[in-house]
Protein backbone atom coordinates (compact mmCIF):
# COMPACT_ATOMS: atom_id res chain seq x y z
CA UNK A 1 10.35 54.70 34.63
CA UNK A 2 6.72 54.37 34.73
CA UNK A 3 4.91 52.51 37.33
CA UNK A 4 5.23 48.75 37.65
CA UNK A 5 3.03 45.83 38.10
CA UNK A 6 4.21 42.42 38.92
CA UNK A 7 3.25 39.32 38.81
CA UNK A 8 2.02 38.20 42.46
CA UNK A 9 4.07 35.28 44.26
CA UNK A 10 1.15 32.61 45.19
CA UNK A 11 1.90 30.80 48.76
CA UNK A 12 0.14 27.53 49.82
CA UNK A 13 -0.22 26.72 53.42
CA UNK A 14 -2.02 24.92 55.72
CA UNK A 15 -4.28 27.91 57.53
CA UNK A 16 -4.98 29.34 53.66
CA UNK A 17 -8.14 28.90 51.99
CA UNK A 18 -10.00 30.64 48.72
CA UNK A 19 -10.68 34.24 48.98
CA UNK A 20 -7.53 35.05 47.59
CA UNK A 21 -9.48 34.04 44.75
CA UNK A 22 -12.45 34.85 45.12
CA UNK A 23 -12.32 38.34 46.84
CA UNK A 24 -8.97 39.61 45.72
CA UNK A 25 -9.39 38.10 41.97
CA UNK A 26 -6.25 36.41 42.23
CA UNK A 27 -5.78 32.86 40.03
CA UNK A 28 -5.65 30.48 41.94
CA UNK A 29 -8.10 27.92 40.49
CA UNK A 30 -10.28 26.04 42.59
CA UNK A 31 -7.54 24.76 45.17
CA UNK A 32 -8.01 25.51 48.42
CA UNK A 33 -5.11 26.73 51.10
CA UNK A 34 -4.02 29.18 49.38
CA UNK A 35 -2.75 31.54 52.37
CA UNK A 36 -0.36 34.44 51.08
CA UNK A 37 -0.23 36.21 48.22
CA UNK A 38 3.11 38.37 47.54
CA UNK A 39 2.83 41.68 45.69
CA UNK A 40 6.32 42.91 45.95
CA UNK A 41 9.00 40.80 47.41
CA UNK A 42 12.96 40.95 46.83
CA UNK A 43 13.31 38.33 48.56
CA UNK A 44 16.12 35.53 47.88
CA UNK A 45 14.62 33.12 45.23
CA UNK A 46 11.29 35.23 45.66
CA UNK A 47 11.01 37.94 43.43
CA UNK A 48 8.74 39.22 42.53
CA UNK A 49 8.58 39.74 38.64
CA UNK A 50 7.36 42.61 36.60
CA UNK A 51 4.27 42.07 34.19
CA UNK A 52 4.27 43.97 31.00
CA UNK A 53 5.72 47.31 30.01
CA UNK A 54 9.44 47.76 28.99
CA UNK A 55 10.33 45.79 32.13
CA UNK A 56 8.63 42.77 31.73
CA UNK A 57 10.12 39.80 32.84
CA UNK A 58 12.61 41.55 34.87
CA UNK A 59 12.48 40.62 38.85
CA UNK A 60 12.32 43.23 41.74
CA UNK A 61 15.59 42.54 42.61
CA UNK A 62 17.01 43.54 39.10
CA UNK A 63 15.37 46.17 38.82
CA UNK A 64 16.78 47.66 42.52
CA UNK A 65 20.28 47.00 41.18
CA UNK A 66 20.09 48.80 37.88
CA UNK A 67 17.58 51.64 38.33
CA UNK A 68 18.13 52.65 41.99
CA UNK A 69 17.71 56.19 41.64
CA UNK A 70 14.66 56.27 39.32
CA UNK A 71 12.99 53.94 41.08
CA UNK A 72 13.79 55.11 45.14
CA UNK A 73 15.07 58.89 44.42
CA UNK A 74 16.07 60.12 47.71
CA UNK A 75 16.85 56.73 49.26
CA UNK A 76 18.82 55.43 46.42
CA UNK A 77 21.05 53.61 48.46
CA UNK A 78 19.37 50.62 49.10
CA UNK A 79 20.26 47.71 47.50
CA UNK A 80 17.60 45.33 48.56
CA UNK A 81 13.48 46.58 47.82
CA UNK A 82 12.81 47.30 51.70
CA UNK A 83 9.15 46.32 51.62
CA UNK A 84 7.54 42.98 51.72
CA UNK A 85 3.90 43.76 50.87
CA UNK A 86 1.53 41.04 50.92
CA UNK A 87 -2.38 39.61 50.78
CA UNK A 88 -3.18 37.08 53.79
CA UNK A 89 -6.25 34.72 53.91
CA UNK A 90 -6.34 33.03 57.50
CA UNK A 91 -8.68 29.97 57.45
CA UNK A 92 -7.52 28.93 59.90
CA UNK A 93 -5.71 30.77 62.95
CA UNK A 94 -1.89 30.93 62.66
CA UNK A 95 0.70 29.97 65.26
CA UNK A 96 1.58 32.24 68.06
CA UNK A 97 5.30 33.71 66.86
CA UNK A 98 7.60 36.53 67.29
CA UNK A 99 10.03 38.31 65.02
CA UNK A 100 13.70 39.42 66.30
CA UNK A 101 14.54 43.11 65.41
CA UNK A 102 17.35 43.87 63.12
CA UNK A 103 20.41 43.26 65.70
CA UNK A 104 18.62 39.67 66.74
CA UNK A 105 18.52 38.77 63.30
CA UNK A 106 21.75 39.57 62.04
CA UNK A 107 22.70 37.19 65.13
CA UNK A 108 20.92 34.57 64.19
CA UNK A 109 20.88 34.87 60.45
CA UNK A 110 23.35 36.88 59.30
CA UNK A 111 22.24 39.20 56.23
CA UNK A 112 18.83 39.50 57.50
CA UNK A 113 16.49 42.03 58.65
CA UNK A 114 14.17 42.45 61.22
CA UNK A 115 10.98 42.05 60.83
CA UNK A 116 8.21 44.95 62.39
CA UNK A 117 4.80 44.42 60.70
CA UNK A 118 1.55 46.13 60.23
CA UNK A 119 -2.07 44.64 59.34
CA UNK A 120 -4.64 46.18 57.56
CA UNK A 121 -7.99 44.13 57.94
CA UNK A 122 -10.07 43.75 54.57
CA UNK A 123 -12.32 41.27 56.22
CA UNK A 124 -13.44 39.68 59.26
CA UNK A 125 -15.91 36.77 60.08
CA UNK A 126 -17.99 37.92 63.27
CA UNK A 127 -15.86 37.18 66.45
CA UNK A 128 -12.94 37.10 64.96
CA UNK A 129 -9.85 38.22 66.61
CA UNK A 130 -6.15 38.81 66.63
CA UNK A 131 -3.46 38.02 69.29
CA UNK A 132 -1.46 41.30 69.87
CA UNK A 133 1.21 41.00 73.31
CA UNK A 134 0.80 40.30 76.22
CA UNK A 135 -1.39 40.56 78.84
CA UNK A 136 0.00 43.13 81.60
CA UNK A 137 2.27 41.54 83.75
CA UNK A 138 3.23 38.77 82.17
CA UNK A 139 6.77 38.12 82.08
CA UNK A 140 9.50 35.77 81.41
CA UNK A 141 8.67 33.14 84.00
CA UNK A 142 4.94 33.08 84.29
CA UNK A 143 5.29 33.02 80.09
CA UNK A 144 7.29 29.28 79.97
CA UNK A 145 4.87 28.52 83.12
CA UNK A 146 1.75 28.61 80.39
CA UNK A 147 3.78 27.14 77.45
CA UNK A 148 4.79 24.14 79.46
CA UNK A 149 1.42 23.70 80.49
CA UNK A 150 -0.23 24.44 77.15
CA UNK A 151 -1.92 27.45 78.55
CA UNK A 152 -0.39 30.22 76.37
CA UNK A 153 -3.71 31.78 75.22
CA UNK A 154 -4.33 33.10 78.45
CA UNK A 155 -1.30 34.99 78.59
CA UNK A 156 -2.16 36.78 74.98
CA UNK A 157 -4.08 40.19 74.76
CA UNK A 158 -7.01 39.40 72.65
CA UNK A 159 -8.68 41.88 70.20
CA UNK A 160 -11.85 41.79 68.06
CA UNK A 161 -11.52 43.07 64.43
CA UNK A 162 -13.45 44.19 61.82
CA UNK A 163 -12.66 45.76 58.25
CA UNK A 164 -10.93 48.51 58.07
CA UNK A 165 -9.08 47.97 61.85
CA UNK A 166 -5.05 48.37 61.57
CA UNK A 167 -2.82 47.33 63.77
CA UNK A 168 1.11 47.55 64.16
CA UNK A 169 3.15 44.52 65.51
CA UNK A 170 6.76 45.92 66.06
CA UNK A 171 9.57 43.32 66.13
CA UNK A 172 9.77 41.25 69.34
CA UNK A 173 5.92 41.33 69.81
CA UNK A 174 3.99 38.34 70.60
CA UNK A 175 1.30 37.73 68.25
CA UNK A 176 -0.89 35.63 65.84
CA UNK A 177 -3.91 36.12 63.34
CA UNK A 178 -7.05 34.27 64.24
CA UNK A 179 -9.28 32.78 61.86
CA UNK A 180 -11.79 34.27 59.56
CA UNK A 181 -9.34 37.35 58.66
CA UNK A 182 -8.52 38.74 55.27
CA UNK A 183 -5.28 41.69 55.54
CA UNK A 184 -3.07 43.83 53.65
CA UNK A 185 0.05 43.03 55.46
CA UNK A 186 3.18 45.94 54.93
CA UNK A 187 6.49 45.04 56.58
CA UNK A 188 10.38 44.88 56.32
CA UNK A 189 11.78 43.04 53.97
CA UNK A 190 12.29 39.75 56.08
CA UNK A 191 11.07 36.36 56.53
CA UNK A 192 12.68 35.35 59.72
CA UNK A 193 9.90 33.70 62.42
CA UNK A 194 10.60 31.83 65.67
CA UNK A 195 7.38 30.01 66.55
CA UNK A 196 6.41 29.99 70.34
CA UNK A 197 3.50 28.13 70.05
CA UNK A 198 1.18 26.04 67.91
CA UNK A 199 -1.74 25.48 69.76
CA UNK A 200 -1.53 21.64 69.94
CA UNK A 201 -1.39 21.29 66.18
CA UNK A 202 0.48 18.29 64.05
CA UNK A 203 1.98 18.84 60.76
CA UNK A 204 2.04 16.49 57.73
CA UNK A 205 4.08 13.47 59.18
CA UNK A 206 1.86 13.29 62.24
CA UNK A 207 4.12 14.72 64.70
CA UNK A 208 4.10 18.26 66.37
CA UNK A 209 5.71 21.23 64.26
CA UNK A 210 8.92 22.70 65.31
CA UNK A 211 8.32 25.21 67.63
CA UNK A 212 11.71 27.68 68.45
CA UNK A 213 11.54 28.49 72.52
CA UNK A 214 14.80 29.56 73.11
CA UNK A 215 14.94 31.72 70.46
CA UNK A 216 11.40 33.62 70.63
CA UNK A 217 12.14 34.08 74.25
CA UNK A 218 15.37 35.53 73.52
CA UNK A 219 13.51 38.21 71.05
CA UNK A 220 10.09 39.32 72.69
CA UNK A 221 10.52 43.15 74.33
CA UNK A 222 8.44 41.83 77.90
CA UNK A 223 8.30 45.61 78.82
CA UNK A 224 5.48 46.08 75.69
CA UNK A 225 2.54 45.02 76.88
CA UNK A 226 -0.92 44.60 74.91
CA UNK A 227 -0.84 45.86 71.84
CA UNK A 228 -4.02 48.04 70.66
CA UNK A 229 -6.06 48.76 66.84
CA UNK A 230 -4.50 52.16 65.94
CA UNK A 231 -6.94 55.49 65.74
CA UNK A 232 -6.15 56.80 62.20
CA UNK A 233 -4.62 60.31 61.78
CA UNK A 234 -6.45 62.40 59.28
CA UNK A 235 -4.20 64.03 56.33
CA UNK A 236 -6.58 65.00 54.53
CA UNK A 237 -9.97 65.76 56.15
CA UNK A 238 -13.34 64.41 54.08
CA UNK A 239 -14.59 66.72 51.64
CA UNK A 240 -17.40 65.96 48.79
CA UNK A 241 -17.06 68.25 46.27
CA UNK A 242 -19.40 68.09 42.99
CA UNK A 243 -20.69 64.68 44.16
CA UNK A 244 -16.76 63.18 44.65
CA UNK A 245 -15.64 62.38 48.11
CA UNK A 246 -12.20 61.97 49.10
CA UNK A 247 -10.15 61.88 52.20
CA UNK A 248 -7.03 60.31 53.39
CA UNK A 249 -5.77 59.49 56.76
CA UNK A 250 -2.29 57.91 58.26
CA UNK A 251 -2.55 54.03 59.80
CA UNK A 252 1.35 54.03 60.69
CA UNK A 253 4.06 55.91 61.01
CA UNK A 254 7.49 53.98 62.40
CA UNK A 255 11.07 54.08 60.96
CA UNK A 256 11.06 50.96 58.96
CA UNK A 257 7.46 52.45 56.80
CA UNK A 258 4.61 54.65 56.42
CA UNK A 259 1.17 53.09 55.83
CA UNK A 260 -1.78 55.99 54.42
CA UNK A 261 -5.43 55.20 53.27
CA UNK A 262 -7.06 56.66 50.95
CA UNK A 263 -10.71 56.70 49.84
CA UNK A 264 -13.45 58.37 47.79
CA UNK A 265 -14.62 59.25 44.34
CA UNK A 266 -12.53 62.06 43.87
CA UNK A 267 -9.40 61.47 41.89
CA UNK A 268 -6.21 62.09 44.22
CA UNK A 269 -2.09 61.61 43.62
CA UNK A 270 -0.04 59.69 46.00
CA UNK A 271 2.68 62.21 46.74
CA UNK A 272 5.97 61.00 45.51
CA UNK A 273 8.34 63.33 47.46
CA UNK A 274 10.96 61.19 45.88
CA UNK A 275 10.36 58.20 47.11
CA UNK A 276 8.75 54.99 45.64
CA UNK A 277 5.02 54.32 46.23
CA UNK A 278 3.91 50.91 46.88
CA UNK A 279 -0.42 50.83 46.25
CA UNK A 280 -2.77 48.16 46.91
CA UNK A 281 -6.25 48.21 46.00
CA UNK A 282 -8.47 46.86 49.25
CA UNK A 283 -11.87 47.65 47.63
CA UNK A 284 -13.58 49.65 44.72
CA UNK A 285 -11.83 50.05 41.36
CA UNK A 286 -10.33 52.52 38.85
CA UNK A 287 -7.30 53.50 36.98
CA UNK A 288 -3.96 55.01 37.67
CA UNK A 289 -3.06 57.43 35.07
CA UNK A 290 0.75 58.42 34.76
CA UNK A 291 1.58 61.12 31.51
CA UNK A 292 -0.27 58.79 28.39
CA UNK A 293 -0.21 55.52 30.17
CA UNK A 294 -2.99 54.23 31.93
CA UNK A 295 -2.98 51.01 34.52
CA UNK A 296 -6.50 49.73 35.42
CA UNK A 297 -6.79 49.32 39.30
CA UNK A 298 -9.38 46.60 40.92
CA UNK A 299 -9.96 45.08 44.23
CA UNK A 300 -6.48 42.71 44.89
CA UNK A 301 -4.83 44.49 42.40
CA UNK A 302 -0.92 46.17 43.36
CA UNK A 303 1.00 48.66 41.48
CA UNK A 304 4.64 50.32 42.20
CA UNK A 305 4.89 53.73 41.76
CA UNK A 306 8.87 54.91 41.51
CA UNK A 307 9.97 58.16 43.01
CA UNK A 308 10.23 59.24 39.46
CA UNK A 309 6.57 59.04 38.25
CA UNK A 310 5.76 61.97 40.18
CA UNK A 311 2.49 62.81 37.96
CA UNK A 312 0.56 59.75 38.95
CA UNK A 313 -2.71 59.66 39.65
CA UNK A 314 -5.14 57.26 41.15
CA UNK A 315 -8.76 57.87 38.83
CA UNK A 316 -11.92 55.73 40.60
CA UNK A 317 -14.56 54.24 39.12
CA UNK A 318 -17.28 55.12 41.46
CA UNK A 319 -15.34 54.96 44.88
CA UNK A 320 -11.83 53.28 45.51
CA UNK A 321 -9.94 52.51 48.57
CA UNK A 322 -6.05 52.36 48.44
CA UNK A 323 -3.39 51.39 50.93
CA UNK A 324 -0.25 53.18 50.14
CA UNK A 325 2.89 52.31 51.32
CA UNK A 326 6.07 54.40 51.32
CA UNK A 327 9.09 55.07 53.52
CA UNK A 328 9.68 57.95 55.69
CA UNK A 329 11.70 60.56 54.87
CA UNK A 330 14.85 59.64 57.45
CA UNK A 331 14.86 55.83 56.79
CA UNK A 332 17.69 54.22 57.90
CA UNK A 333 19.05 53.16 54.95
CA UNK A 334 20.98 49.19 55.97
CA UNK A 335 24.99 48.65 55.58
CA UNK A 336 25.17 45.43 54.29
CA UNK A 337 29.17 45.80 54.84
CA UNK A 338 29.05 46.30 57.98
CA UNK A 339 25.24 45.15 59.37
CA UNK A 340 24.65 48.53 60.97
CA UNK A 341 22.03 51.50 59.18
CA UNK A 342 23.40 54.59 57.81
CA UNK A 343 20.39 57.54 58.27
CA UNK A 344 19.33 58.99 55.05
CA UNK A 345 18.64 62.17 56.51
CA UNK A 346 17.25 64.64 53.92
């Protein structure tokens, strides 16, 4: 199995607007609102669905079911792709929500995963921020205090970003994107919200949205706190040898994923340790070269490496940046039969 690229899975919401388009290259014509892009989803009806090659035209989800082992080698268990990798262009700033962790979400939607996420920011207008927990202190009561009197922004820790900032959300966090932010988002394989709050907003018919109380107060951890930008671990330290530069460094680390970034001019090879490799291209260009085969690589651009294409390597064009996505080596791997994890300890 050599890597695969798929076709991305184009959403169109409210808060969306163009650069989708016209920073990441996707095609989305010259409609605006265009707020998610999906690069690798297994996801119900949304699968994602692979583009060219001797898989083309087969979704993720087929793919999982017949080729498990080539395509997650030491985690071939899973029966579901674990990842939901996506683009996000907030207009507009999103609602204020919260995700249940995997035992809240089997009880309230049985079959489905929690949902920790991690944001990667491509771009940021000045002053703009993300909401990441809460403020210190705040708990339970003084929480439905500010939501009944429409107050809930001054319970929310508030952080400036810029490119390149990362930041992990894990399930049962408060949170929301602000406007005038462009991310790589990496998270489980879930798309289970409860919506706290919605800032005042109406939808279509004139009316407020739904928002879902009960349940987001059921699932935020009020022993968290604020939640800070992570400081990026260096792997491997910068070096610039014969005029190349390359060095990588680790954004996250938690059971459900592992997020690295690398950059430079030097080629490098994601390190399969067999396991799948999902890549996204935040900014430069170049080519990823497995055996003969060759897949170019621009900005926007997302390509699958399975566990079994062990000889790939990422080739810039000047200087690339990649985010590279990949599981740790003792993921839990989910028992559908019985809703609990099994540890793939190797």
């Amino acid at each position: 199995m050599t890597p695969l690229r798929f076709q991305p899975l184009l959403k169109r919401i409210r808060w969306g607007g163009s650069r989708l388009g016209t920073v990441l290259q996707k095609s989305i014509g010259d409609e605006g609102y265009y707020a998610e892009s999906w690069e690798f989803s297994d996801y119900g009806v949304d699968q994602s669905v692979v583009e060219g090659g001797p898989f083309d035209g087969k979704a993720l989800g087929e793919v999982v079911s017949d080729y498990a082992t080539e395509l997650f080698g030491r985690h071939a268990g899973l029966e579901q792709f674990p990842l939901l990798v996506k683009f996000l262009d907030a207009s507009d700033r999103l609602s204020v929500q919260v995700h249940p962790d995997d035992t809240l979400a089997e009880f309230f939607s049985p079959g489905e995963n929690g949902k920790t996420e991690s944001w990667v920011i491509i771009d940021a207008e000045p002053g703009a921020v993300i909401y990441a927990g809460l403020k210190p202190g705040v708990d339970s009561v003084q929480l439905q205090e500010h939501l009944a009197e429409g107050t809930v922004e001054e319970c929310l820790h508030t952080i400036p970003v810029k490119a390149g900032d990362c930041v992990l959300i894990p399930a049962g966090t408060v949170h929301a994107i602000g406007e005038g932010i462009l991310l790589a988002e990496v998270q489980q394989m879930s798309n289970i919200s409860f919506r706290l709050h919605d800032w005042g907003r109406f939808g279509a018919d004139g009316q407020p949205r739904e928002l879902h109380i009960t349940e987001s107060l059921k699932c935020i951890d009020f022993t968290r706190g604020p939640i800070s930008p992570i400081t990026p671990r260096p792997i491997v330290e910068f070096r610039e040898d014969f005029d190349a530069t390359y060095e990588t460094v680790e954004l996250v680390h938690c059971p459900y994923f592992v997020l690295h970034r690398h950059r430079g001019s030097a080629p490098f090879a994601p390190v399969t340790r067999d396991r799948f490799h999902a890549l996204m291209v935040l900014d430069g260009a170049g080519h990823l070269a497995c055996g003969e085969e060759s897949f170019p690589l621009s900005k926007g651009q997302s390509i699958l490496v399975p566990a079994v294409s062990d000889s790939a390597q990422v080739v810039p064009d000047g200087e690339i940046t990649v985010l590279d996505a990949f599981l740790p080596a003792h993921y839990a791997i989910p028992n559908r039969s019985s809703g609990h994890a099994s540890s793939a300890d190797v």
